[in-house]
Amino acid sequence: MTPDPSPSGTTPDTTAEAPAPACVLAFNVNDPTGAGGTGGDVATITAMGAHPLPVVTGVLMRDTAEVFDQHVLEPDAVVEQARSILEDVTTAAFKVGFLGSAEVVGAVAEILSDYPDVPLVAYLPSLAWMGDDEQQAYVDAFRELVLPATEVLVGNHKTLTDFLLPDWDSERPPSARELAVAAAEHGARHVLVTGIMLSAKGPQQFIDNVLASPQGALTGEKFELFETAFVGAGDTLSAALAALLASGADLHAAVGEALSFLDQSLDAGFRPGMGNVVPDRFFWALPPAEDDEGDGGEPTTETAPEEPKNVSRRVH
C-alpha cells in the first residue's frame, strides 16, 4: 500500500497565490450612466491596475446630459458597507466622490478618521442641480469634516473657487496656490485644480490643470480646449489618482500619470446617448485600427493625420 504523502489526507496546494493588487475604497453615489459615481470609479480603478471597493452612498437620477434628482441612503447603511469590507481587506487609499447629504458626509468622515495614514483623494463635483439649502449644508459639512483628512482635493477651477473662496471679488480668478491656501485652512494638503482658463494663442484656447500646495504650484499639464462637454471626467481623474497613490506612486508622478490617463480617456470618449460624451477608461485595450483598403484590395499608403498628443477636451 502506498503511503499517503499528505498527513491530513488532503492534496497540498503547491501553487502560491498571486499577490493582491492595491485596494481602493471609493465612496460615491450610483450613477446609472456609468460615466461617474461608483461605476466610473470601478472602471477607472480597475483600468489603473488596482482593485476597487465601491461603497454606495446614494442613487442619482440622471442621464448623460443632466442630473434630475437623487435618493440618499441612510448613514447607517453607508457605514455598514464600509466597516464590513474594511474589517476584511487592507485598503491602500480612499477616494471620496459625491456623498449625497451632510449626514452621510459626517458618517464617512468618522470612518476616515480611523485611518489617518491612508491617503484620501476627495473630489467635489458641481452641485448646481441641488437646492440652495441642501447644497449649502453639504458643502459646509464637506469643508469641515472631509477636508481635514484630505491629501488631494480635486475639482474644477470654478467649483473650487465657489467652494473655497465664495467671497472672491477680484477681477482676476484665484490662482491654484490661492485655492490651496484656502483648502489648507481646513486641513487639506494639496489641491488639483482643473480647467484653469489660459490666454488664447491664435484661434486656440488652452486650459491648465495644476497640483498646488500653500507654497505654490507643484506640477500640472496644459491641454488644448475643445468645446466638447463630458460627463464623469472629475470622477475619472480623482479615481485614477487614488489608484496610483494606492500602488505606491509618488504624488507628483501620480498626478502626471492621472492627467495623462484622463486626457486619453477623453480623447477616446464616446457618446452612448443623446447627452454628453463619456470617457473610455479602457482606450488602451482597444485593438489597433485596421488600414483602409484601396479599390484593388491592397492597403493604401495614405493614412489619416495623427491626432495631436496631449490634447484634451474640457475637464468638468
GROMACS .gro file of C-alpha atoms in nm:
model
  316
    1MET     CA    1   0.000   0.000   0.000
    2THR     CA    2   0.140   0.339  -0.100
    3PRO     CA    3   0.156   0.574   0.198
    4ASP     CA    4  -0.042   0.899   0.174
    5PRO     CA    5   0.215   1.176   0.121
    6SER     CA    6  -0.015   1.421   0.297
    7PRO     CA    7  -0.063   1.351   0.670
    8SER     CA    8  -0.403   1.515   0.667
    9GLY     CA    9  -0.522   1.315   0.369
   10THR     CA   10  -0.558   1.629   0.157
   11THR     CA   11  -0.360   1.722  -0.151
   12PRO     CA   12  -0.115   2.001  -0.071
   13ASP     CA   13  -0.152   2.318  -0.275
   14THR     CA   14   0.187   2.385  -0.430
   15THR     CA   15   0.068   2.688  -0.626
   16ALA     CA   16   0.144   3.012  -0.444
   17GLU     CA   17  -0.128   3.277  -0.456
   18ALA     CA   18  -0.055   3.577  -0.671
   19PRO     CA   19  -0.010   3.897  -0.471
   20ALA     CA   20  -0.327   4.102  -0.447
   21PRO     CA   21  -0.338   4.439  -0.622
   22ALA     CA   22  -0.363   4.755  -0.414
   23CYS     CA   23  -0.720   4.813  -0.298
   24VAL     CA   24  -0.901   5.148  -0.315
   25LEU     CA   25  -1.219   5.208  -0.117
   26ALA     CA   26  -1.437   5.453  -0.309
   27PHE     CA   27  -1.735   5.629  -0.151
   28ASN     CA   28  -1.970   5.752  -0.423
   29VAL     CA   29  -2.328   5.755  -0.548
   30ASN     CA   30  -2.453   5.514  -0.811
   31ASP     CA   31  -2.464   5.691  -1.148
   32PRO     CA   32  -2.681   5.499  -1.398
   33THR     CA   33  -2.488   5.643  -1.694
   34GLY     CA   34  -2.172   5.464  -1.584
   35ALA     CA   35  -1.980   5.785  -1.652
   36GLY     CA   36  -1.921   5.882  -1.291
   37GLY     CA   37  -2.022   5.757  -0.949
   38THR     CA   38  -1.938   5.404  -0.840
   39GLY     CA   39  -1.949   5.272  -1.198
   40GLY     CA   40  -1.691   5.527  -1.309
   41ASP     CA   41  -1.476   5.456  -1.005
   42VAL     CA   42  -1.480   5.081  -1.062
   43ALA     CA   43  -1.386   5.117  -1.429
   44THR     CA   44  -1.109   5.367  -1.361
   45ILE     CA   45  -0.952   5.194  -1.061
   46THR     CA   46  -0.957   4.862  -1.247
   47ALA     CA   47  -0.803   5.019  -1.558
   48MET     CA   48  -0.522   5.158  -1.340
   49GLY     CA   49  -0.438   4.809  -1.211
   50ALA     CA   50  -0.583   4.843  -0.861
   51HIS     CA   51  -0.885   4.670  -0.706
   52PRO     CA   52  -1.198   4.880  -0.633
   53LEU     CA   53  -1.401   4.852  -0.313
   54PRO     CA   54  -1.713   5.056  -0.402
   55VAL     CA   55  -1.932   5.184  -0.120
   56VAL     CA   56  -2.262   5.328  -0.244
   57THR     CA   57  -2.375   5.649  -0.073
   58GLY     CA   58  -2.691   5.711  -0.272
   59VAL     CA   59  -2.853   5.689  -0.616
   60LEU     CA   60  -2.856   5.962  -0.880
   61MET     CA   61  -3.148   6.002  -1.116
   62ARG     CA   62  -2.974   6.133  -1.427
   63ASP     CA   63  -2.894   6.081  -1.792
   64THR     CA   64  -2.582   6.175  -1.985
   65ALA     CA   65  -2.696   6.539  -2.006
   66GLU     CA   66  -2.807   6.633  -1.654
   67VAL     CA   67  -2.894   6.530  -1.300
   68PHE     CA   68  -3.264   6.532  -1.215
   69ASP     CA   69  -3.273   6.415  -0.854
   70GLN     CA   70  -3.116   6.175  -0.607
   71HIS     CA   71  -3.208   5.918  -0.346
   72VAL     CA   72  -2.980   5.933  -0.042
   73LEU     CA   73  -2.904   5.625   0.165
   74GLU     CA   74  -2.927   5.629   0.542
   75PRO     CA   75  -2.587   5.697   0.702
   76ASP     CA   76  -2.602   5.363   0.887
   77ALA     CA   77  -2.630   5.175   0.557
   78VAL     CA   78  -2.320   5.352   0.425
   79VAL     CA   79  -2.126   5.286   0.745
   80GLU     CA   80  -2.218   4.919   0.750
   81GLN     CA   81  -2.097   4.874   0.390
   82ALA     CA   82  -1.764   5.039   0.464
   83ARG     CA   83  -1.698   4.880   0.803
   84SER     CA   84  -1.775   4.532   0.669
   85ILE     CA   85  -1.511   4.549   0.397
   86LEU     CA   86  -1.256   4.746   0.600
   87GLU     CA   87  -1.253   4.473   0.863
   88ASP     CA   88  -1.167   4.221   0.592
   89VAL     CA   89  -0.949   4.394   0.331
   90THR     CA   90  -0.646   4.621   0.370
   91THR     CA   91  -0.719   4.948   0.196
   92ALA     CA   92  -0.428   5.141   0.044
   93ALA     CA   93  -0.620   5.459  -0.048
   94PHE     CA   94  -0.960   5.622  -0.016
   95LYS     CA   95  -1.150   5.809  -0.286
   96VAL     CA   96  -1.445   6.026  -0.186
   97GLY     CA   97  -1.688   6.135  -0.456
   98PHE     CA   98  -2.041   6.269  -0.407
   99LEU     CA   99  -2.180   6.155  -0.072
  100GLY     CA  100  -2.538   6.271  -0.112
  101SER     CA  101  -2.612   6.454   0.212
  102ALA     CA  102  -2.450   6.633   0.504
  103GLU     CA  103  -2.548   6.342   0.729
  104VAL     CA  104  -2.364   6.091   0.511
  105VAL     CA  105  -2.065   6.326   0.495
  106GLY     CA  106  -2.048   6.312   0.874
  107ALA     CA  107  -2.072   5.932   0.878
  108VAL     CA  108  -1.798   5.892   0.614
  109ALA     CA  109  -1.574   6.141   0.792
  110GLU     CA  110  -1.599   5.936   1.111
  111ILE     CA  111  -1.479   5.628   0.921
  112LEU     CA  112  -1.193   5.820   0.759
  113SER     CA  113  -1.077   5.945   1.099
  114ASP     CA  114  -0.994   5.586   1.195
  115TYR     CA  115  -0.744   5.559   0.905
  116PRO     CA  116  -0.531   5.876   0.922
  117ASP     CA  117  -0.235   5.714   0.746
  118VAL     CA  118  -0.431   5.605   0.438
  119PRO     CA  119  -0.419   5.873   0.163
  120LEU     CA  120  -0.753   6.028   0.069
  121VAL     CA  121  -0.836   6.182  -0.267
  122ALA     CA  122  -1.157   6.386  -0.240
  123TYR     CA  123  -1.348   6.505  -0.546
  124LEU     CA  124  -1.600   6.789  -0.533
  125PRO     CA  125  -1.833   6.792  -0.837
  126SER     CA  126  -2.058   7.077  -0.939
  127LEU     CA  127  -2.369   7.072  -0.721
  128ALA     CA  128  -2.565   7.337  -0.911
  129TRP     CA  129  -2.855   7.092  -0.956
  130MET     CA  130  -2.918   7.076  -0.578
  131GLY     CA  131  -3.148   7.309  -0.386
  132ASP     CA  132  -2.970   7.602  -0.222
  133ASP     CA  133  -3.022   7.492   0.140
  134GLU     CA  134  -2.933   7.130   0.070
  135GLN     CA  135  -2.625   7.232  -0.126
  136GLN     CA  136  -2.506   7.472   0.146
  137ALA     CA  137  -2.544   7.210   0.418
  138TYR     CA  138  -2.348   6.961   0.207
  139VAL     CA  139  -2.054   7.188   0.124
  140ASP     CA  140  -2.032   7.313   0.484
  141ALA     CA  141  -2.011   6.955   0.612
  142PHE     CA  142  -1.764   6.858   0.338
  143ARG     CA  143  -1.543   7.157   0.418
  144GLU     CA  144  -1.536   7.099   0.793
  145LEU     CA  145  -1.534   6.718   0.809
  146VAL     CA  146  -1.373   6.577   0.492
  147LEU     CA  147  -1.105   6.836   0.411
  148PRO     CA  148  -0.908   6.776   0.735
  149ALA     CA  149  -0.845   6.416   0.619
  150THR     CA  150  -0.775   6.503   0.254
  151GLU     CA  151  -0.438   6.457   0.086
  152VAL     CA  152  -0.558   6.592  -0.251
  153LEU     CA  153  -0.879   6.784  -0.318
  154VAL     CA  154  -0.975   6.756  -0.686
  155GLY     CA  155  -1.216   6.986  -0.864
  156ASN     CA  156  -1.287   7.224  -1.149
  157HIS     CA  157  -1.148   7.576  -1.103
  158LYS     CA  158  -1.490   7.740  -1.081
  159THR     CA  159  -1.631   7.475  -0.846
  160LEU     CA  160  -1.333   7.501  -0.611
  161THR     CA  161  -1.344   7.882  -0.622
  162ASP     CA  162  -1.712   7.884  -0.521
  163PHE     CA  163  -1.639   7.625  -0.251
  164LEU     CA  164  -1.317   7.761  -0.101
  165LEU     CA  165  -1.333   8.134  -0.179
  166PRO     CA  166  -1.704   8.219  -0.204
  167ASP     CA  167  -1.640   8.588  -0.135
  168TRP     CA  168  -1.370   8.628  -0.401
  169ASP     CA  169  -1.435   8.963  -0.571
  170SER     CA  170  -1.116   9.033  -0.764
  171GLU     CA  171  -1.140   9.080  -1.139
  172ARG     CA  172  -0.876   8.811  -1.188
  173PRO     CA  173  -0.957   8.449  -1.098
  174PRO     CA  174  -0.775   8.297  -0.798
  175SER     CA  175  -0.460   8.101  -0.866
  176ALA     CA  176  -0.420   7.734  -0.781
  177ARG     CA  177  -0.191   7.838  -0.494
  178GLU     CA  178  -0.459   8.071  -0.351
  179LEU     CA  179  -0.710   7.786  -0.365
  180ALA     CA  180  -0.455   7.559  -0.194
  181VAL     CA  181  -0.407   7.816   0.084
  182ALA     CA  182  -0.784   7.829   0.139
  183ALA     CA  183  -0.807   7.448   0.138
  184ALA     CA  184  -0.517   7.422   0.384
  185GLU     CA  185  -0.706   7.640   0.631
  186HIS     CA  186  -0.942   7.343   0.662
  187GLY     CA  187  -0.668   7.079   0.667
  188ALA     CA  188  -0.633   6.968   0.303
  189ARG     CA  189  -0.269   6.925   0.200
  190HIS     CA  190  -0.299   6.977  -0.177
  191VAL     CA  191  -0.548   7.079  -0.446
  192LEU     CA  192  -0.558   6.951  -0.803
  193VAL     CA  193  -0.736   7.227  -0.993
  194THR     CA  194  -0.864   7.151  -1.343
  195GLY     CA  195  -1.000   7.376  -1.616
  196ILE     CA  196  -0.797   7.691  -1.540
  197MET     CA  197  -0.850   7.910  -1.845
  198LEU     CA  198  -0.535   8.043  -2.010
  199SER     CA  199  -0.491   8.319  -2.264
  200ALA     CA  200  -0.581   8.224  -2.617
  201LYS     CA  201  -0.291   8.168  -2.858
  202GLY     CA  202  -0.427   8.238  -3.203
  203PRO     CA  203  -0.755   8.055  -3.262
  204GLN     CA  204  -0.681   7.800  -2.989
  205GLN     CA  205  -0.773   7.823  -2.621
  206PHE     CA  206  -0.580   7.629  -2.356
  207ILE     CA  207  -0.660   7.514  -2.005
  208ASP     CA  208  -0.422   7.439  -1.723
  209ASN     CA  209  -0.453   7.160  -1.467
  210VAL     CA  210  -0.238   7.230  -1.162
  211LEU     CA  211  -0.142   7.046  -0.845
  212ALA     CA  212  -0.069   7.305  -0.577
  213SER     CA  213   0.013   7.334  -0.209
  214PRO     CA  214   0.004   7.653   0.001
  215GLN     CA  215   0.367   7.705  -0.100
  216GLY     CA  216   0.286   7.719  -0.471
  217ALA     CA  217   0.220   7.520  -0.788
  218LEU     CA  218   0.394   7.181  -0.788
  219THR     CA  219   0.315   7.019  -1.120
  220GLY     CA  220   0.048   7.003  -1.388
  221GLU     CA  221  -0.034   6.982  -1.757
  222LYS     CA  222  -0.168   7.227  -2.014
  223PHE     CA  223  -0.419   7.097  -2.267
  224GLU     CA  224  -0.595   7.241  -2.566
  225LEU     CA  225  -0.961   7.322  -2.503
  226PHE     CA  226  -1.225   7.175  -2.732
  227GLU     CA  227  -1.590   7.270  -2.699
  228THR     CA  228  -1.699   6.914  -2.625
  229ALA     CA  229  -1.881   6.851  -2.298
  230PHE     CA  230  -1.804   6.540  -2.096
  231VAL     CA  231  -1.966   6.370  -1.801
  232GLY     CA  232  -1.755   6.178  -1.550
  233ALA     CA  233  -1.420   6.348  -1.611
  234GLY     CA  234  -1.368   6.456  -1.249
  235ASP     CA  235  -1.452   6.115  -1.108
  236THR     CA  236  -1.213   5.960  -1.361
  237LEU     CA  237  -0.924   6.187  -1.265
  238SER     CA  238  -0.972   6.151  -0.889
  239ALA     CA  239  -1.018   5.772  -0.901
  240ALA     CA  240  -0.709   5.734  -1.121
  241LEU     CA  241  -0.506   5.943  -0.878
  242ALA     CA  242  -0.629   5.740  -0.579
  243ALA     CA  243  -0.537   5.414  -0.755
  244LEU     CA  244  -0.187   5.539  -0.835
  245LEU     CA  245  -0.127   5.656  -0.478
  246ALA     CA  246  -0.255   5.320  -0.351
  247SER     CA  247   0.001   5.147  -0.572
  248GLY     CA  248   0.281   5.348  -0.415
  249ALA     CA  249   0.341   5.617  -0.678
  250ASP     CA  250   0.496   5.948  -0.574
  251LEU     CA  251   0.237   6.229  -0.566
  252HIS     CA  252   0.396   6.433  -0.847
  253ALA     CA  253   0.432   6.132  -1.074
  254ALA     CA  254   0.081   6.011  -0.985
  255VAL     CA  255  -0.074   6.345  -1.082
  256GLY     CA  256   0.108   6.349  -1.416
  257GLU     CA  257   0.003   5.993  -1.494
  258ALA     CA  258  -0.358   6.051  -1.380
  259LEU     CA  259  -0.387   6.360  -1.603
  260SER     CA  260  -0.242   6.168  -1.897
  261PHE     CA  261  -0.489   5.885  -1.835
  262LEU     CA  262  -0.779   6.130  -1.823
  263ASP     CA  263  -0.661   6.300  -2.141
  264GLN     CA  264  -0.650   5.973  -2.332
  265SER     CA  265  -0.982   5.856  -2.184
  266LEU     CA  266  -1.149   6.175  -2.305
  267ASP     CA  267  -0.979   6.158  -2.644
  268ALA     CA  268  -1.125   5.808  -2.688
  269GLY     CA  269  -1.460   5.908  -2.537
  270PHE     CA  270  -1.791   5.804  -2.686
  271ARG     CA  271  -2.149   5.931  -2.682
  272PRO     CA  272  -2.378   5.645  -2.571
  273GLY     CA  273  -2.692   5.857  -2.564
  274MET     CA  274  -2.822   6.198  -2.662
  275GLY     CA  275  -2.628   6.393  -2.399
  276ASN     CA  276  -2.260   6.436  -2.321
  277VAL     CA  277  -1.959   6.222  -2.405
  278VAL     CA  278  -1.842   5.950  -2.163
  279PRO     CA  279  -1.470   5.883  -2.102
  280ASP     CA  280  -1.340   5.549  -2.230
  281ARG     CA  281  -1.118   5.423  -1.948
  282PHE     CA  282  -1.022   5.114  -2.148
  283PHE     CA  283  -0.888   5.301  -2.451
  284TRP     CA  284  -0.564   5.107  -2.413
  285ALA     CA  285  -0.743   4.773  -2.458
  286LEU     CA  286  -0.894   4.857  -2.797
  287PRO     CA  287  -0.745   4.672  -3.096
  288PRO     CA  288  -0.545   4.889  -3.338
  289ALA     CA  289  -0.746   5.032  -3.625
  290GLU     CA  290  -0.709   4.835  -3.949
  291ASP     CA  291  -0.566   5.009  -4.253
  292ASP     CA  292  -0.821   5.117  -4.511
  293GLU     CA  293  -0.815   4.912  -4.829
  294GLY     CA  294  -0.797   5.062  -5.176
  295ASP     CA  295  -1.003   4.962  -5.475
  296GLY     CA  296  -0.771   4.671  -5.554
  297GLY     CA  297  -0.796   4.526  -5.205
  298GLU     CA  298  -0.442   4.630  -5.112
  299PRO     CA  299  -0.377   4.863  -4.818
  300THR     CA  300  -0.339   5.223  -4.931
  301THR     CA  301  -0.031   5.425  -4.847
  302GLU     CA  302  -0.236   5.721  -4.734
  303THR     CA  303  -0.313   5.743  -4.364
  304ALA     CA  304  -0.521   5.982  -4.164
  305PRO     CA  305  -0.322   6.259  -3.992
  306GLU     CA  306  -0.218   6.173  -3.639
  307GLU     CA  307  -0.418   6.320  -3.355
  308PRO     CA  308  -0.210   6.579  -3.167
  309LYS     CA  309  -0.072   6.448  -2.841
  310ASN     CA  310  -0.174   6.591  -2.503
  311VAL     CA  311  -0.496   6.728  -2.643
  312SER     CA  312  -0.784   6.718  -2.402
  313ARG     CA  313  -1.145   6.814  -2.400
  314ARG     CA  314  -1.298   7.034  -2.134
  315VAL     CA  315  -1.243   6.890  -1.785
  316HIS     CA  316  -1.552   6.922  -1.564
   0.00000   0.00000   0.00000
